[in-house]
mmCIF file of C-alpha atoms in Angstrom:
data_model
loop_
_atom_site.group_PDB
_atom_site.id
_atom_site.type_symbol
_atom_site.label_atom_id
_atom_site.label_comp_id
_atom_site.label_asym_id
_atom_site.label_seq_id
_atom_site.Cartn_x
_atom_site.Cartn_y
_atom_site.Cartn_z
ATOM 1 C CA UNK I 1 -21.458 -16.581 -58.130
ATOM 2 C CA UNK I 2 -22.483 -16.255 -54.958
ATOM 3 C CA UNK I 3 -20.686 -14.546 -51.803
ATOM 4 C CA UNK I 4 -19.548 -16.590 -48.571
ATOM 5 C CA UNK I 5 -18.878 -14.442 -45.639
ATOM 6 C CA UNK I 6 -16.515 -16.641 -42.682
ATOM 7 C CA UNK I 7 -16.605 -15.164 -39.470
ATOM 8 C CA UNK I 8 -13.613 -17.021 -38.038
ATOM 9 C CA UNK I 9 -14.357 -15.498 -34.220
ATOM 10 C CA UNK I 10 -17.797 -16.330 -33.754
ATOM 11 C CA UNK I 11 -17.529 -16.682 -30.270
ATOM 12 C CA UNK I 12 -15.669 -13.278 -29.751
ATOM 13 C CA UNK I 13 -17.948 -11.164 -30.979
ATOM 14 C CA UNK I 14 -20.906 -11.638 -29.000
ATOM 15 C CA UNK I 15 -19.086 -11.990 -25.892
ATOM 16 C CA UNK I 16 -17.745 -8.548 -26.399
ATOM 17 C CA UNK I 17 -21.361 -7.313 -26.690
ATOM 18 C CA UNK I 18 -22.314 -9.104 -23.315
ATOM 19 C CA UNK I 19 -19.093 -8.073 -21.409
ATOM 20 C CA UNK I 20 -19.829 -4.452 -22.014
ATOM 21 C CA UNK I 21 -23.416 -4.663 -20.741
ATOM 22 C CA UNK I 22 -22.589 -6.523 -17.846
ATOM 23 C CA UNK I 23 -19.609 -3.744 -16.988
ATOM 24 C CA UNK I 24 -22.583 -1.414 -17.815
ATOM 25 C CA UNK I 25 -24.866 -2.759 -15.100
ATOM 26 C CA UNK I 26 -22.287 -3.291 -12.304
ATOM 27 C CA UNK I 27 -20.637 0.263 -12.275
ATOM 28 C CA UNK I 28 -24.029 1.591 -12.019
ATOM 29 C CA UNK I 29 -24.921 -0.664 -9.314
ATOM 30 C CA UNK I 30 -21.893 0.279 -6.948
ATOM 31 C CA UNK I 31 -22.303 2.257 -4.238
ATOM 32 C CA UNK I 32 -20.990 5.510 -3.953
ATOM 33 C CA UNK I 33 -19.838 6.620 -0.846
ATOM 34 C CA UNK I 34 -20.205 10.039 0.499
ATOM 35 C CA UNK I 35 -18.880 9.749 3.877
ATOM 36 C CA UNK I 36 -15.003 9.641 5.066
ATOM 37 C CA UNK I 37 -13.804 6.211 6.403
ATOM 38 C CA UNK I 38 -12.806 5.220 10.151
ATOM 39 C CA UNK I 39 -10.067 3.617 8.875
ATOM 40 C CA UNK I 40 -7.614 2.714 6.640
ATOM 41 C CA UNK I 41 -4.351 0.506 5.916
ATOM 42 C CA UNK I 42 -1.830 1.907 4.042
ATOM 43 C CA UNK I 43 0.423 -0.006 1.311
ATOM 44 C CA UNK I 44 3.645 -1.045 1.909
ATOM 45 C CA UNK I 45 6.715 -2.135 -0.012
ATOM 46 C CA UNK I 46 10.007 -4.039 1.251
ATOM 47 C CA UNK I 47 13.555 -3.769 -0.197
ATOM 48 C CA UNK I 48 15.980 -5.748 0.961
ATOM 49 C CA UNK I 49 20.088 -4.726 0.310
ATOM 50 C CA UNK I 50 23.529 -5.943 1.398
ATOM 51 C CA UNK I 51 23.009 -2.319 3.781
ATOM 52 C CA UNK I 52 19.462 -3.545 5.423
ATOM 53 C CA UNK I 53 16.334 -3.340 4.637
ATOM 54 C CA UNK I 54 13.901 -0.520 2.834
ATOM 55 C CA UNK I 55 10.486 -0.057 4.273
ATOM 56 C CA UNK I 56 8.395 2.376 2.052
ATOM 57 C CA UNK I 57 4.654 2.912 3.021
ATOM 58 C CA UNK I 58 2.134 5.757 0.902
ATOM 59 C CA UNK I 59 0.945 8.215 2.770
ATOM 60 C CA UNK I 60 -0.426 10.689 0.519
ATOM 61 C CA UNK I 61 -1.870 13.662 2.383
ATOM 62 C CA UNK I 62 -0.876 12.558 6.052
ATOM 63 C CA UNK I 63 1.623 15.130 7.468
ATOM 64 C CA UNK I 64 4.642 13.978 9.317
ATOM 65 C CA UNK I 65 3.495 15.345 12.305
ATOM 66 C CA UNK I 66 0.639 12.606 11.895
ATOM 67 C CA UNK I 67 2.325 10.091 12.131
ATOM 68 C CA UNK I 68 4.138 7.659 15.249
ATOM 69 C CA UNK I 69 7.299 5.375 14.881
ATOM 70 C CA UNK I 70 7.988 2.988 17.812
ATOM 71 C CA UNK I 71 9.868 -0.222 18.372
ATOM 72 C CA UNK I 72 8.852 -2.589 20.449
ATOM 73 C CA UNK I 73 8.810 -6.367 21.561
ATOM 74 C CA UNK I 74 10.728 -6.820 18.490
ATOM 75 C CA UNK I 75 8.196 -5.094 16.041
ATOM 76 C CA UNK I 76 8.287 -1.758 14.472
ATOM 77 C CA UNK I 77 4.402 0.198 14.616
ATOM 78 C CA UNK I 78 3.855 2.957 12.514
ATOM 79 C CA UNK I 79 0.182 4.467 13.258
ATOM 80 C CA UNK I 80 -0.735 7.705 12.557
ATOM 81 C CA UNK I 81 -4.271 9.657 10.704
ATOM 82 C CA UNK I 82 -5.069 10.706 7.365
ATOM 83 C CA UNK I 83 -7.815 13.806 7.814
ATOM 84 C CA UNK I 84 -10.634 13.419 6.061
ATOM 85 C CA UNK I 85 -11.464 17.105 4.183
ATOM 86 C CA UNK I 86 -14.097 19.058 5.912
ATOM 87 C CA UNK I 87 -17.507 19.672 4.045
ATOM 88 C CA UNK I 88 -18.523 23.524 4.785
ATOM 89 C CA UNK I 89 -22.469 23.945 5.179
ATOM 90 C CA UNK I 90 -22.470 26.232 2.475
ATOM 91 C CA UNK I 91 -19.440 24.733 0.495
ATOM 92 C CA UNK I 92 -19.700 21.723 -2.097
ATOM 93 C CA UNK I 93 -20.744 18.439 -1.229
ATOM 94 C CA UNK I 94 -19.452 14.840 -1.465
ATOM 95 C CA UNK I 95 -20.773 12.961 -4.154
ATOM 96 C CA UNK I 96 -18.084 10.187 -4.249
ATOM 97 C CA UNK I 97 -15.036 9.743 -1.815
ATOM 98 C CA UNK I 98 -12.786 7.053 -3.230
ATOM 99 C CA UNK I 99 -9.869 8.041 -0.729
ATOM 100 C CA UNK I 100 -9.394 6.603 2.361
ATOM 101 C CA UNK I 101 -9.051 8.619 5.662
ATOM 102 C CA UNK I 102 -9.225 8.163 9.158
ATOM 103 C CA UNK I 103 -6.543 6.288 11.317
ATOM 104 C CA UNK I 104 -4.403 3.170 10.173
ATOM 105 C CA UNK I 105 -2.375 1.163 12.413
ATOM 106 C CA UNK I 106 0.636 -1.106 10.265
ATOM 107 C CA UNK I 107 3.244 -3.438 12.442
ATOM 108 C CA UNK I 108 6.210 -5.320 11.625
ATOM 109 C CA UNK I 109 8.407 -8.092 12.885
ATOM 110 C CA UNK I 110 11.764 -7.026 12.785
ATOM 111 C CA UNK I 111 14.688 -9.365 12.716
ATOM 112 C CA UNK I 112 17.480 -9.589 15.142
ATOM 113 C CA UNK I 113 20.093 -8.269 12.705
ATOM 114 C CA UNK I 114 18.394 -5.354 12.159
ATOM 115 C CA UNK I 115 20.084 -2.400 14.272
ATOM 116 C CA UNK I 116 17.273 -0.623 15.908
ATOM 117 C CA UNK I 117 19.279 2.059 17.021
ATOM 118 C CA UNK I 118 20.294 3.355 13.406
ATOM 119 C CA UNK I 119 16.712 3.243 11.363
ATOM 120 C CA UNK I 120 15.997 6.355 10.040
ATOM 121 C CA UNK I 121 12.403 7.827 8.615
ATOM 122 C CA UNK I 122 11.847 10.399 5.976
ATOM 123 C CA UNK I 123 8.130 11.106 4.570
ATOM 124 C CA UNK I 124 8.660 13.230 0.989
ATOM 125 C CA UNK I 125 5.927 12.875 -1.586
ATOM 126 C CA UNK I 126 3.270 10.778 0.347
ATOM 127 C CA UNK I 127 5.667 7.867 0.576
ATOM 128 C CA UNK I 128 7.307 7.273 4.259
ATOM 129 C CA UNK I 129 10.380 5.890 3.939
ATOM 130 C CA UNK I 130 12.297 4.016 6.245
ATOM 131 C CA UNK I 131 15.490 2.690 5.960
ATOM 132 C CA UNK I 132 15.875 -0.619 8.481
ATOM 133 C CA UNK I 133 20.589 -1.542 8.329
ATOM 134 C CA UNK I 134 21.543 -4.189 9.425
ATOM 135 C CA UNK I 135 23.801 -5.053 12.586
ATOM 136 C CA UNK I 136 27.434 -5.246 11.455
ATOM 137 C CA UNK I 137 28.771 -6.081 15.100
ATOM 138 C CA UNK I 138 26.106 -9.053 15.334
ATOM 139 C CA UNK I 139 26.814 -12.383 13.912
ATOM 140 C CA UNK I 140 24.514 -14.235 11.611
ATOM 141 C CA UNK I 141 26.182 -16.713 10.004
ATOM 142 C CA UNK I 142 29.676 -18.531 10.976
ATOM 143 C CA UNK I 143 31.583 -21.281 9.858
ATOM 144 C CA UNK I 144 33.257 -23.250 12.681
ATOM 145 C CA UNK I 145 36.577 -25.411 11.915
ATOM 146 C CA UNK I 146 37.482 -28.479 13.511
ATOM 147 C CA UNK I 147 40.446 -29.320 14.730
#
């Protein structure tokens, strides 16, 4: 009697085989980068409470002296610089820089019941943390009776 084998996923198998060639041939094809960037823009998160808001952005290796906080026309612009490491002449070299350095410029529009007067900014563990309350004298929503 004679053996059948059923390959049930014919279609996986040699896809698997072609994915990991093509994966092959595109990381080898990237270029790497051995110079710091100009620029960069840093991630940012938003939390929003019944207090205010919670702006954190990552800022690994940027010191606090780095970095600028201003209000104005309504938006809040935090700009500062990330130093790119210095290559000594007789130190290693660069192969790959994946990290991005250089200056970075982030802005945004603030709402009116935000109290501008009260935010407060703490950078601990590359992540610059700002926390945005909201206006408890200001009046955002009221209901109006008639008579």
């Amino acid at each position: 009697m004679a053996t059948i084998l059923y390959n049930n996923q014919p279609a996986l198998r040699p896809a698997r085989a072609f994915n990991k060639v093509l994966n092959d041939l595109l990381r080898d094809t990237l270029p790497t980068v051995a110079e710091p960037t100009q620029s960069f823009v840093p991630l940012a998160d938003i939390l929003e409470s019944e207090q205010g808001f919670e702006l954190h952005l990552a800022l690994p290796g940027v010191a606090k002296e780095d970095v600028k906080i201003d209000f104005q026309d309504g938006n809040l612009v935090i700009s500062g610089e990330r130093k790119a490491p210095v290559a000594e002449e007789n130190g290693p070299k660069f192969r790959r820089m994946e990290m991005a350095y250089g200056t970075f410029t982030r802005s945004f529009r603030l709402p009116d019941t935000v109290e501008i007067t009260a935010i407060e900014a703490q950078l601990a563990d590359g992540v610059l943390r700002l926390k945005l309350p909201f206006d408890s004298k200001k009046v955002t929503k009221h209901h109006i009776e008639i008579q």
